[in-house]
Amino acid sequence: MKQFNVISILLSLFIIISLMGCSGEDEPDHDTIPPVAPVLVPHLADVGDNFTMNPPLSEENNGIDTVPDGNWLRVMWEPFVDTDLSHVKIYRFDDLNTEPVLIDSIMANRSSYLDSKQQLQERVVYSYFIDLVDTSGNSARSDTVSYGLLAKSLLIAPENNATVIPGQIAFSFNRSGYVSKCRVVVMDENYDYVWHQDLNISVEEDPLEIVFPVNLANDFRGRSLRWRVDTFDWSEELQGFMGSESPERVMHIQP
């Protein structure tokens, strides 16, 4: 009986030691499943294009694009599927620097990224992809989108915050470098599209001018409108247009 007790005690000690030894080797449950791969939005169209989207095309959903503020590009992506997300890593490369470089990391609650840490070069095609990282450190890589910048047009008239008379509104501007098409875009106070007109350029000399329709100006008497000039030129590398957006100006239409 005494021998049995000794064996029982030794067996119990062995089990306890074995469990203690194993406890340091076992890892707790850990998520190893990566997020659903993010999807970047390519350049779909430009404000004023005859392009059907639902919701309608706007600056908020037309994909990678230039912005009025500087020589910068905005990259956007479709809503993420997963909810246990931590951050997004942004990578960029171009036709001069072909090795992708991590340029920024941002919170995963964002739907776009403005590449504004430096002025990007004109007529260079920039490409972007992102890594989406979850709270367990798993990551998934997106596809790649590309776009290129042109020099911005130089606005002449109307002056910013000028009060204008219906029937006497003409948008005047100079090109900055070669482009094949210019487009005056007019929006209301809420940035909703109002009107545009294109000017296909061949031998025209600066300054260029596009006239705002009298009947439309009359419809907006007493209101303020925003306007800018977008420029376009064909890129063989993109097999599409690269572009630019000039700084915006506001005009107040006389009541």
PDB file of C-alpha atoms in Angstrom:
ATOM      1  CA  MET A   1       0.000   0.000   0.000  1.00  0.00           C
ATOM      2  CA  LYS A   2       2.833   2.343   0.890  1.00  0.00           C
ATOM      3  CA  GLN A   3       4.551   1.521  -2.409  1.00  0.00           C
ATOM      4  CA  PHE A   4       1.340   2.294  -4.300  1.00  0.00           C
ATOM      5  CA  ASN A   5       1.109   5.738  -2.665  1.00  0.00           C
ATOM      6  CA  VAL A   6       4.702   6.521  -3.641  1.00  0.00           C
ATOM      7  CA  ILE A   7       4.012   5.519  -7.240  1.00  0.00           C
ATOM      8  CA  SER A   8       0.826   7.643  -7.260  1.00  0.00           C
ATOM      9  CA  ILE A   9       2.688  10.668  -5.933  1.00  0.00           C
ATOM     10  CA  LEU A  10       5.501  10.258  -8.466  1.00  0.00           C
ATOM     11  CA  LEU A  11       2.987   9.873 -11.290  1.00  0.00           C
ATOM     12  CA  SER A  12       1.146  12.995 -10.179  1.00  0.00           C
ATOM     13  CA  LEU A  13       4.395  14.960 -10.031  1.00  0.00           C
ATOM     14  CA  PHE A  14       5.293  13.745 -13.525  1.00  0.00           C
ATOM     15  CA  ILE A  15       1.951  14.884 -14.898  1.00  0.00           C
ATOM     16  CA  ILE A  16       2.268  18.306 -13.227  1.00  0.00           C
ATOM     17  CA  ILE A  17       5.813  18.803 -14.523  1.00  0.00           C
ATOM     18  CA  SER A  18       4.756  17.714 -18.005  1.00  0.00           C
ATOM     19  CA  LEU A  19       1.874  20.165 -18.014  1.00  0.00           C
ATOM     20  CA  MET A  20       4.106  22.980 -16.796  1.00  0.00           C
ATOM     21  CA  GLY A  21       6.643  22.200 -19.488  1.00  0.00           C
ATOM     22  CA  CYS A  22       4.000  22.181 -22.206  1.00  0.00           C
ATOM     23  CA  SER A  23       2.373  25.399 -21.016  1.00  0.00           C
ATOM     24  CA  GLY A  24       5.336  27.428 -22.217  1.00  0.00           C
ATOM     25  CA  GLU A  25       5.253  25.853 -25.677  1.00  0.00           C
ATOM     26  CA  ASP A  26       1.565  26.139 -26.498  1.00  0.00           C
ATOM     27  CA  GLU A  27       0.563  29.414 -28.184  1.00  0.00           C
ATOM     28  CA  PRO A  28      -2.838  30.900 -27.467  1.00  0.00           C
ATOM     29  CA  ASP A  29      -5.385  31.059 -30.307  1.00  0.00           C
ATOM     30  CA  HIS A  30      -3.994  33.432 -32.939  1.00  0.00           C
ATOM     31  CA  ASP A  31      -5.650  34.807 -36.079  1.00  0.00           C
ATOM     32  CA  THR A  32      -3.532  33.833 -39.080  1.00  0.00           C
ATOM     33  CA  ILE A  33      -6.093  34.606 -41.788  1.00  0.00           C
ATOM     34  CA  PRO A  34      -5.171  37.697 -43.866  1.00  0.00           C
ATOM     35  CA  PRO A  35      -7.774  40.337 -44.712  1.00  0.00           C
ATOM     36  CA  VAL A  36      -9.643  40.222 -47.991  1.00  0.00           C
ATOM     37  CA  ALA A  37      -7.318  41.819 -50.541  1.00  0.00           C
ATOM     38  CA  PRO A  38      -8.056  45.556 -50.968  1.00  0.00           C
ATOM     39  CA  VAL A  39      -9.084  46.889 -54.388  1.00  0.00           C
ATOM     40  CA  LEU A  40      -7.764  50.231 -55.626  1.00  0.00           C
ATOM     41  CA  VAL A  41      -9.923  52.334 -57.942  1.00  0.00           C
ATOM     42  CA  PRO A  42      -8.291  53.207 -61.289  1.00  0.00           C
ATOM     43  CA  HIS A  43      -8.917  56.546 -62.988  1.00  0.00           C
ATOM     44  CA  LEU A  44     -12.502  56.071 -64.191  1.00  0.00           C
ATOM     45  CA  ALA A  45     -13.383  59.409 -65.767  1.00  0.00           C
ATOM     46  CA  ASP A  46     -13.129  63.166 -65.349  1.00  0.00           C
ATOM     47  CA  VAL A  47     -15.765  65.611 -64.155  1.00  0.00           C
ATOM     48  CA  GLY A  48     -17.812  66.497 -67.234  1.00  0.00           C
ATOM     49  CA  ASP A  49     -17.303  63.188 -69.048  1.00  0.00           C
ATOM     50  CA  ASN A  50     -20.402  61.475 -70.381  1.00  0.00           C
ATOM     51  CA  PHE A  51     -19.954  58.602 -67.948  1.00  0.00           C
ATOM     52  CA  THR A  52     -22.668  56.723 -66.073  1.00  0.00           C
ATOM     53  CA  MET A  53     -21.964  55.770 -62.478  1.00  0.00           C
ATOM     54  CA  ASN A  54     -24.176  54.954 -59.513  1.00  0.00           C
ATOM     55  CA  PRO A  55     -23.725  57.026 -57.418  1.00  0.00           C
ATOM     56  CA  PRO A  56     -22.995  59.719 -60.044  1.00  0.00           C
ATOM     57  CA  LEU A  57     -19.390  60.568 -60.887  1.00  0.00           C
ATOM     58  CA  SER A  58     -17.754  63.070 -58.555  1.00  0.00           C
ATOM     59  CA  GLU A  59     -14.356  63.990 -57.189  1.00  0.00           C
ATOM     60  CA  GLU A  60     -15.036  61.466 -54.409  1.00  0.00           C
ATOM     61  CA  ASN A  61     -15.409  58.337 -56.524  1.00  0.00           C
ATOM     62  CA  ASN A  62     -13.596  58.767 -59.853  1.00  0.00           C
ATOM     63  CA  GLY A  63     -10.471  56.875 -58.780  1.00  0.00           C
ATOM     64  CA  ILE A  64      -6.833  57.925 -58.792  1.00  0.00           C
ATOM     65  CA  ASP A  65      -6.642  61.549 -59.919  1.00  0.00           C
ATOM     66  CA  THR A  66      -4.907  64.886 -59.651  1.00  0.00           C
ATOM     67  CA  VAL A  67      -6.108  67.601 -57.240  1.00  0.00           C
ATOM     68  CA  PRO A  68      -6.305  71.407 -57.520  1.00  0.00           C
ATOM     69  CA  ASP A  69      -4.096  72.146 -54.513  1.00  0.00           C
ATOM     70  CA  GLY A  70      -0.636  71.043 -55.675  1.00  0.00           C
ATOM     71  CA  ASN A  71       1.282  68.636 -57.903  1.00  0.00           C
ATOM     72  CA  TRP A  72      -0.200  65.737 -55.985  1.00  0.00           C
ATOM     73  CA  LEU A  73      -2.155  62.568 -56.693  1.00  0.00           C
ATOM     74  CA  ARG A  74      -5.072  61.145 -54.730  1.00  0.00           C
ATOM     75  CA  VAL A  75      -5.345  57.346 -54.491  1.00  0.00           C
ATOM     76  CA  MET A  76      -8.637  55.743 -53.463  1.00  0.00           C
ATOM     77  CA  TRP A  77      -9.901  52.239 -52.810  1.00  0.00           C
ATOM     78  CA  GLU A  78     -13.146  50.349 -52.490  1.00  0.00           C
ATOM     79  CA  PRO A  79     -14.562  49.856 -48.967  1.00  0.00           C
ATOM     80  CA  PHE A  80     -12.686  47.201 -47.017  1.00  0.00           C
ATOM     81  CA  VAL A  81     -14.497  43.939 -46.258  1.00  0.00           C
ATOM     82  CA  ASP A  82     -12.921  43.113 -42.883  1.00  0.00           C
ATOM     83  CA  THR A  83     -13.523  44.992 -39.638  1.00  0.00           C
ATOM     84  CA  ASP A  84     -10.530  43.895 -37.498  1.00  0.00           C
ATOM     85  CA  LEU A  85      -8.164  46.234 -39.337  1.00  0.00           C
ATOM     86  CA  SER A  86      -5.172  48.174 -38.077  1.00  0.00           C
ATOM     87  CA  HIS A  87      -3.511  50.240 -40.794  1.00  0.00           C
ATOM     88  CA  VAL A  88      -2.708  50.656 -44.467  1.00  0.00           C
ATOM     89  CA  LYS A  89       0.782  50.819 -45.969  1.00  0.00           C
ATOM     90  CA  ILE A  90       1.104  52.951 -49.120  1.00  0.00           C
ATOM     91  CA  TYR A  91       3.703  52.052 -51.764  1.00  0.00           C
ATOM     92  CA  ARG A  92       4.718  54.038 -54.844  1.00  0.00           C
ATOM     93  CA  PHE A  93       6.966  53.556 -57.861  1.00  0.00           C
ATOM     94  CA  ASP A  94       7.282  55.261 -61.237  1.00  0.00           C
ATOM     95  CA  ASP A  95       8.842  54.838 -64.654  1.00  0.00           C
ATOM     96  CA  LEU A  96      12.063  56.477 -63.431  1.00  0.00           C
ATOM     97  CA  ASN A  97      12.223  54.766 -60.017  1.00  0.00           C
ATOM     98  CA  THR A  98      10.947  51.253 -60.615  1.00  0.00           C
ATOM     99  CA  GLU A  99      11.599  49.838 -57.116  1.00  0.00           C
ATOM    100  CA  PRO A 100       8.466  50.235 -54.933  1.00  0.00           C
ATOM    101  CA  VAL A 101       8.999  52.437 -51.867  1.00  0.00           C
ATOM    102  CA  LEU A 102       6.877  52.589 -48.710  1.00  0.00           C
ATOM    103  CA  ILE A 103       5.837  56.252 -48.591  1.00  0.00           C
ATOM    104  CA  ASP A 104       3.357  56.273 -45.704  1.00  0.00           C
ATOM    105  CA  SER A 105       1.233  54.287 -43.238  1.00  0.00           C
ATOM    106  CA  ILE A 106      -2.277  55.462 -42.322  1.00  0.00           C
ATOM    107  CA  MET A 107      -5.209  54.268 -40.234  1.00  0.00           C
ATOM    108  CA  ALA A 108      -7.455  51.687 -41.888  1.00  0.00           C
ATOM    109  CA  ASN A 109     -10.561  53.858 -41.447  1.00  0.00           C
ATOM    110  CA  ARG A 110      -9.536  55.992 -44.449  1.00  0.00           C
ATOM    111  CA  SER A 111     -10.971  55.552 -47.949  1.00  0.00           C
ATOM    112  CA  SER A 112      -8.273  57.435 -49.862  1.00  0.00           C
ATOM    113  CA  TYR A 113      -4.758  58.816 -49.600  1.00  0.00           C
ATOM    114  CA  LEU A 114      -3.340  62.109 -50.895  1.00  0.00           C
ATOM    115  CA  ASP A 115       0.298  61.781 -51.937  1.00  0.00           C
ATOM    116  CA  SER A 116       1.239  65.295 -50.819  1.00  0.00           C
ATOM    117  CA  LYS A 117       4.534  64.885 -48.962  1.00  0.00           C
ATOM    118  CA  GLN A 118       6.374  66.251 -52.007  1.00  0.00           C
ATOM    119  CA  GLN A 119       5.570  67.857 -55.331  1.00  0.00           C
ATOM    120  CA  LEU A 120       5.385  65.099 -57.933  1.00  0.00           C
ATOM    121  CA  GLN A 121       7.017  65.545 -61.318  1.00  0.00           C
ATOM    122  CA  GLU A 122       5.039  66.412 -64.417  1.00  0.00           C
ATOM    123  CA  ARG A 123       4.658  63.837 -67.218  1.00  0.00           C
ATOM    124  CA  VAL A 124       5.874  61.006 -64.976  1.00  0.00           C
ATOM    125  CA  VAL A 125       3.536  58.029 -64.580  1.00  0.00           C
ATOM    126  CA  TYR A 126       3.218  57.143 -60.880  1.00  0.00           C
ATOM    127  CA  SER A 127       1.975  53.745 -59.720  1.00  0.00           C
ATOM    128  CA  TYR A 128       0.594  52.781 -56.304  1.00  0.00           C
ATOM    129  CA  PHE A 129      -0.406  49.687 -54.365  1.00  0.00           C
ATOM    130  CA  ILE A 130      -1.285  49.172 -50.691  1.00  0.00           C
ATOM    131  CA  ASP A 131      -0.906  46.534 -47.989  1.00  0.00           C
ATOM    132  CA  LEU A 132      -3.915  46.203 -45.680  1.00  0.00           C
ATOM    133  CA  VAL A 133      -2.872  45.039 -42.176  1.00  0.00           C
ATOM    134  CA  ASP A 134      -5.252  43.633 -39.553  1.00  0.00           C
ATOM    135  CA  THR A 135      -4.948  43.803 -35.764  1.00  0.00           C
ATOM    136  CA  SER A 136      -3.161  40.424 -35.659  1.00  0.00           C
ATOM    137  CA  GLY A 137      -0.483  41.548 -38.088  1.00  0.00           C
ATOM    138  CA  ASN A 138      -1.797  39.667 -41.126  1.00  0.00           C
ATOM    139  CA  SER A 139      -1.680  41.600 -44.393  1.00  0.00           C
ATOM    140  CA  ALA A 140      -3.044  41.485 -47.925  1.00  0.00           C
ATOM    141  CA  ARG A 141      -1.787  43.357 -50.980  1.00  0.00           C
ATOM    142  CA  SER A 142      -3.907  45.280 -53.470  1.00  0.00           C
ATOM    143  CA  ASP A 143      -3.704  45.604 -57.216  1.00  0.00           C
ATOM    144  CA  THR A 144      -1.796  48.545 -58.768  1.00  0.00           C
ATOM    145  CA  VAL A 145      -3.175  51.791 -60.216  1.00  0.00           C
ATOM    146  CA  SER A 146      -1.309  54.445 -62.198  1.00  0.00           C
ATOM    147  CA  TYR A 147      -1.711  58.061 -63.328  1.00  0.00           C
ATOM    148  CA  GLY A 148       0.387  61.013 -64.488  1.00  0.00           C
ATOM    149  CA  LEU A 149       0.459  64.772 -63.908  1.00  0.00           C
ATOM    150  CA  LEU A 150       0.517  67.686 -66.317  1.00  0.00           C
ATOM    151  CA  ALA A 151       1.430  71.298 -65.599  1.00  0.00           C
ATOM    152  CA  LYS A 152      -1.494  73.345 -64.305  1.00  0.00           C
ATOM    153  CA  SER A 153      -3.132  76.047 -66.390  1.00  0.00           C
ATOM    154  CA  LEU A 154      -2.594  79.636 -65.255  1.00  0.00           C
ATOM    155  CA  LEU A 155      -5.931  81.345 -64.616  1.00  0.00           C
ATOM    156  CA  ILE A 156      -6.388  84.953 -65.726  1.00  0.00           C
ATOM    157  CA  ALA A 157     -10.046  85.952 -65.445  1.00  0.00           C
ATOM    158  CA  PRO A 158     -12.418  86.274 -63.719  1.00  0.00           C
ATOM    159  CA  GLU A 159     -10.355  87.163 -60.665  1.00  0.00           C
ATOM    160  CA  ASN A 160     -10.977  85.099 -57.553  1.00  0.00           C
ATOM    161  CA  ASN A 161     -14.106  86.314 -55.698  1.00  0.00           C
ATOM    162  CA  ALA A 162     -14.979  88.651 -58.568  1.00  0.00           C
ATOM    163  CA  THR A 163     -18.595  89.740 -59.061  1.00  0.00           C
ATOM    164  CA  VAL A 164     -19.552  89.018 -62.669  1.00  0.00           C
ATOM    165  CA  ILE A 165     -22.430  90.096 -64.913  1.00  0.00           C
ATOM    166  CA  PRO A 166     -24.488  87.468 -66.787  1.00  0.00           C
ATOM    167  CA  GLY A 167     -23.746  87.735 -70.479  1.00  0.00           C
ATOM    168  CA  GLN A 168     -20.230  89.014 -69.844  1.00  0.00           C
ATOM    169  CA  ILE A 169     -18.561  85.938 -68.296  1.00  0.00           C
ATOM    170  CA  ALA A 170     -15.520  84.608 -70.148  1.00  0.00           C
ATOM    171  CA  PHE A 171     -12.978  82.263 -68.601  1.00  0.00           C
ATOM    172  CA  SER A 172      -9.473  83.253 -69.662  1.00  0.00           C
ATOM    173  CA  PHE A 173      -6.290  81.266 -68.989  1.00  0.00           C
ATOM    174  CA  ASN A 174      -2.831  80.318 -70.232  1.00  0.00           C
ATOM    175  CA  ARG A 175      -1.477  76.837 -70.715  1.00  0.00           C
ATOM    176  CA  SER A 176       1.651  75.765 -68.912  1.00  0.00           C
ATOM    177  CA  GLY A 177       3.413  73.369 -71.246  1.00  0.00           C
ATOM    178  CA  TYR A 178       1.933  71.331 -74.077  1.00  0.00           C
ATOM    179  CA  VAL A 179      -1.541  69.804 -73.670  1.00  0.00           C
ATOM    180  CA  SER A 180      -4.019  68.502 -76.220  1.00  0.00           C
ATOM    181  CA  LYS A 181      -7.248  69.554 -74.502  1.00  0.00           C
ATOM    182  CA  CYS A 182      -8.411  72.060 -71.893  1.00  0.00           C
ATOM    183  CA  ARG A 183     -11.717  71.911 -70.042  1.00  0.00           C
ATOM    184  CA  VAL A 184     -13.364  74.635 -67.992  1.00  0.00           C
ATOM    185  CA  VAL A 185     -15.360  73.001 -65.182  1.00  0.00           C
ATOM    186  CA  VAL A 186     -17.974  74.952 -63.216  1.00  0.00           C
ATOM    187  CA  MET A 187     -19.447  73.719 -59.920  1.00  0.00           C
ATOM    188  CA  ASP A 188     -21.845  75.188 -57.385  1.00  0.00           C
ATOM    189  CA  GLU A 189     -21.127  76.065 -53.745  1.00  0.00           C
ATOM    190  CA  ASN A 190     -21.448  72.376 -52.777  1.00  0.00           C
ATOM    191  CA  TYR A 191     -19.063  71.207 -55.510  1.00  0.00           C
ATOM    192  CA  ASP A 192     -21.914  69.709 -57.520  1.00  0.00           C
ATOM    193  CA  TYR A 193     -21.345  69.755 -61.273  1.00  0.00           C
ATOM    194  CA  VAL A 194     -22.954  72.650 -63.172  1.00  0.00           C
ATOM    195  CA  TRP A 195     -21.306  72.894 -66.618  1.00  0.00           C
ATOM    196  CA  HIS A 196     -18.162  72.295 -68.630  1.00  0.00           C
ATOM    197  CA  GLN A 197     -16.782  73.039 -72.056  1.00  0.00           C
ATOM    198  CA  ASP A 198     -13.764  71.550 -73.815  1.00  0.00           C
ATOM    199  CA  LEU A 199     -11.253  73.272 -76.051  1.00  0.00           C
ATOM    200  CA  ASN A 200      -9.247  70.936 -78.278  1.00  0.00           C
ATOM    201  CA  ILE A 201      -5.962  72.696 -78.872  1.00  0.00           C
ATOM    202  CA  SER A 202      -4.034  72.662 -82.138  1.00  0.00           C
ATOM    203  CA  VAL A 203      -2.479  76.001 -83.098  1.00  0.00           C
ATOM    204  CA  GLU A 204      -4.319  78.304 -80.691  1.00  0.00           C
ATOM    205  CA  GLU A 205      -2.163  80.806 -78.859  1.00  0.00           C
ATOM    206  CA  ASP A 206      -2.452  81.937 -75.240  1.00  0.00           C
ATOM    207  CA  PRO A 207      -4.452  83.380 -73.678  1.00  0.00           C
ATOM    208  CA  LEU A 208      -7.264  80.904 -74.296  1.00  0.00           C
ATOM    209  CA  GLU A 209     -10.897  81.775 -73.630  1.00  0.00           C
ATOM    210  CA  ILE A 210     -14.171  79.917 -73.083  1.00  0.00           C
ATOM    211  CA  VAL A 211     -17.475  81.793 -72.693  1.00  0.00           C
ATOM    212  CA  PHE A 212     -20.046  80.860 -70.021  1.00  0.00           C
ATOM    213  CA  PRO A 213     -23.603  80.532 -71.456  1.00  0.00           C
ATOM    214  CA  VAL A 214     -25.851  83.524 -70.765  1.00  0.00           C
ATOM    215  CA  ASN A 215     -28.944  81.436 -69.952  1.00  0.00           C
ATOM    216  CA  LEU A 216     -27.021  79.368 -67.400  1.00  0.00           C
ATOM    217  CA  ALA A 217     -25.564  82.494 -65.813  1.00  0.00           C
ATOM    218  CA  ASN A 218     -29.094  83.880 -65.476  1.00  0.00           C
ATOM    219  CA  ASP A 219     -30.177  80.686 -63.696  1.00  0.00           C
ATOM    220  CA  PHE A 220     -27.504  81.325 -61.051  1.00  0.00           C
ATOM    221  CA  ARG A 221     -28.074  85.046 -60.490  1.00  0.00           C
ATOM    222  CA  GLY A 222     -27.256  85.996 -56.905  1.00  0.00           C
ATOM    223  CA  ARG A 223     -25.290  82.808 -56.307  1.00  0.00           C
ATOM    224  CA  SER A 224     -21.620  81.861 -56.198  1.00  0.00           C
ATOM    225  CA  LEU A 225     -19.973  79.329 -58.511  1.00  0.00           C
ATOM    226  CA  ARG A 226     -16.564  77.633 -58.450  1.00  0.00           C
ATOM    227  CA  TRP A 227     -14.495  77.163 -61.589  1.00  0.00           C
ATOM    228  CA  ARG A 228     -11.185  75.693 -62.660  1.00  0.00           C
ATOM    229  CA  VAL A 229      -9.395  74.498 -65.791  1.00  0.00           C
ATOM    230  CA  ASP A 230      -8.527  70.836 -66.297  1.00  0.00           C
ATOM    231  CA  THR A 231      -5.933  69.842 -68.903  1.00  0.00           C
ATOM    232  CA  PHE A 232      -5.381  66.516 -70.662  1.00  0.00           C
ATOM    233  CA  ASP A 233      -2.784  64.849 -72.834  1.00  0.00           C
ATOM    234  CA  TRP A 234      -2.505  61.289 -74.121  1.00  0.00           C
ATOM    235  CA  SER A 235      -0.039  58.899 -72.480  1.00  0.00           C
ATOM    236  CA  GLU A 236       1.154  55.860 -74.426  1.00  0.00           C
ATOM    237  CA  GLU A 237       2.281  54.233 -71.179  1.00  0.00           C
ATOM    238  CA  LEU A 238      -1.138  54.623 -69.565  1.00  0.00           C
ATOM    239  CA  GLN A 239      -3.013  54.071 -72.815  1.00  0.00           C
ATOM    240  CA  GLY A 240      -5.182  56.884 -71.554  1.00  0.00           C
ATOM    241  CA  PHE A 241      -5.009  60.560 -70.642  1.00  0.00           C
ATOM    242  CA  MET A 242      -2.871  62.081 -67.917  1.00  0.00           C
ATOM    243  CA  GLY A 243      -4.090  65.375 -66.551  1.00  0.00           C
ATOM    244  CA  SER A 244      -4.076  68.303 -64.152  1.00  0.00           C
ATOM    245  CA  GLU A 245      -6.538  70.488 -62.265  1.00  0.00           C
ATOM    246  CA  SER A 246      -5.822  74.178 -61.842  1.00  0.00           C
ATOM    247  CA  PRO A 247      -6.414  75.963 -58.521  1.00  0.00           C
ATOM    248  CA  GLU A 248     -10.093  76.841 -58.098  1.00  0.00           C
ATOM    249  CA  ARG A 249     -11.606  80.300 -58.191  1.00  0.00           C
ATOM    250  CA  VAL A 250     -14.972  81.581 -56.970  1.00  0.00           C
ATOM    251  CA  MET A 251     -17.160  84.013 -58.892  1.00  0.00           C
ATOM    252  CA  HIS A 252     -20.276  85.741 -57.629  1.00  0.00           C
ATOM    253  CA  ILE A 253     -22.974  86.246 -60.242  1.00  0.00           C
ATOM    254  CA  GLN A 254     -24.677  89.608 -60.006  1.00  0.00           C
ATOM    255  CA  PRO A 255     -28.378  89.389 -58.962  1.00  0.00           C
TER     256      PRO A 255
END
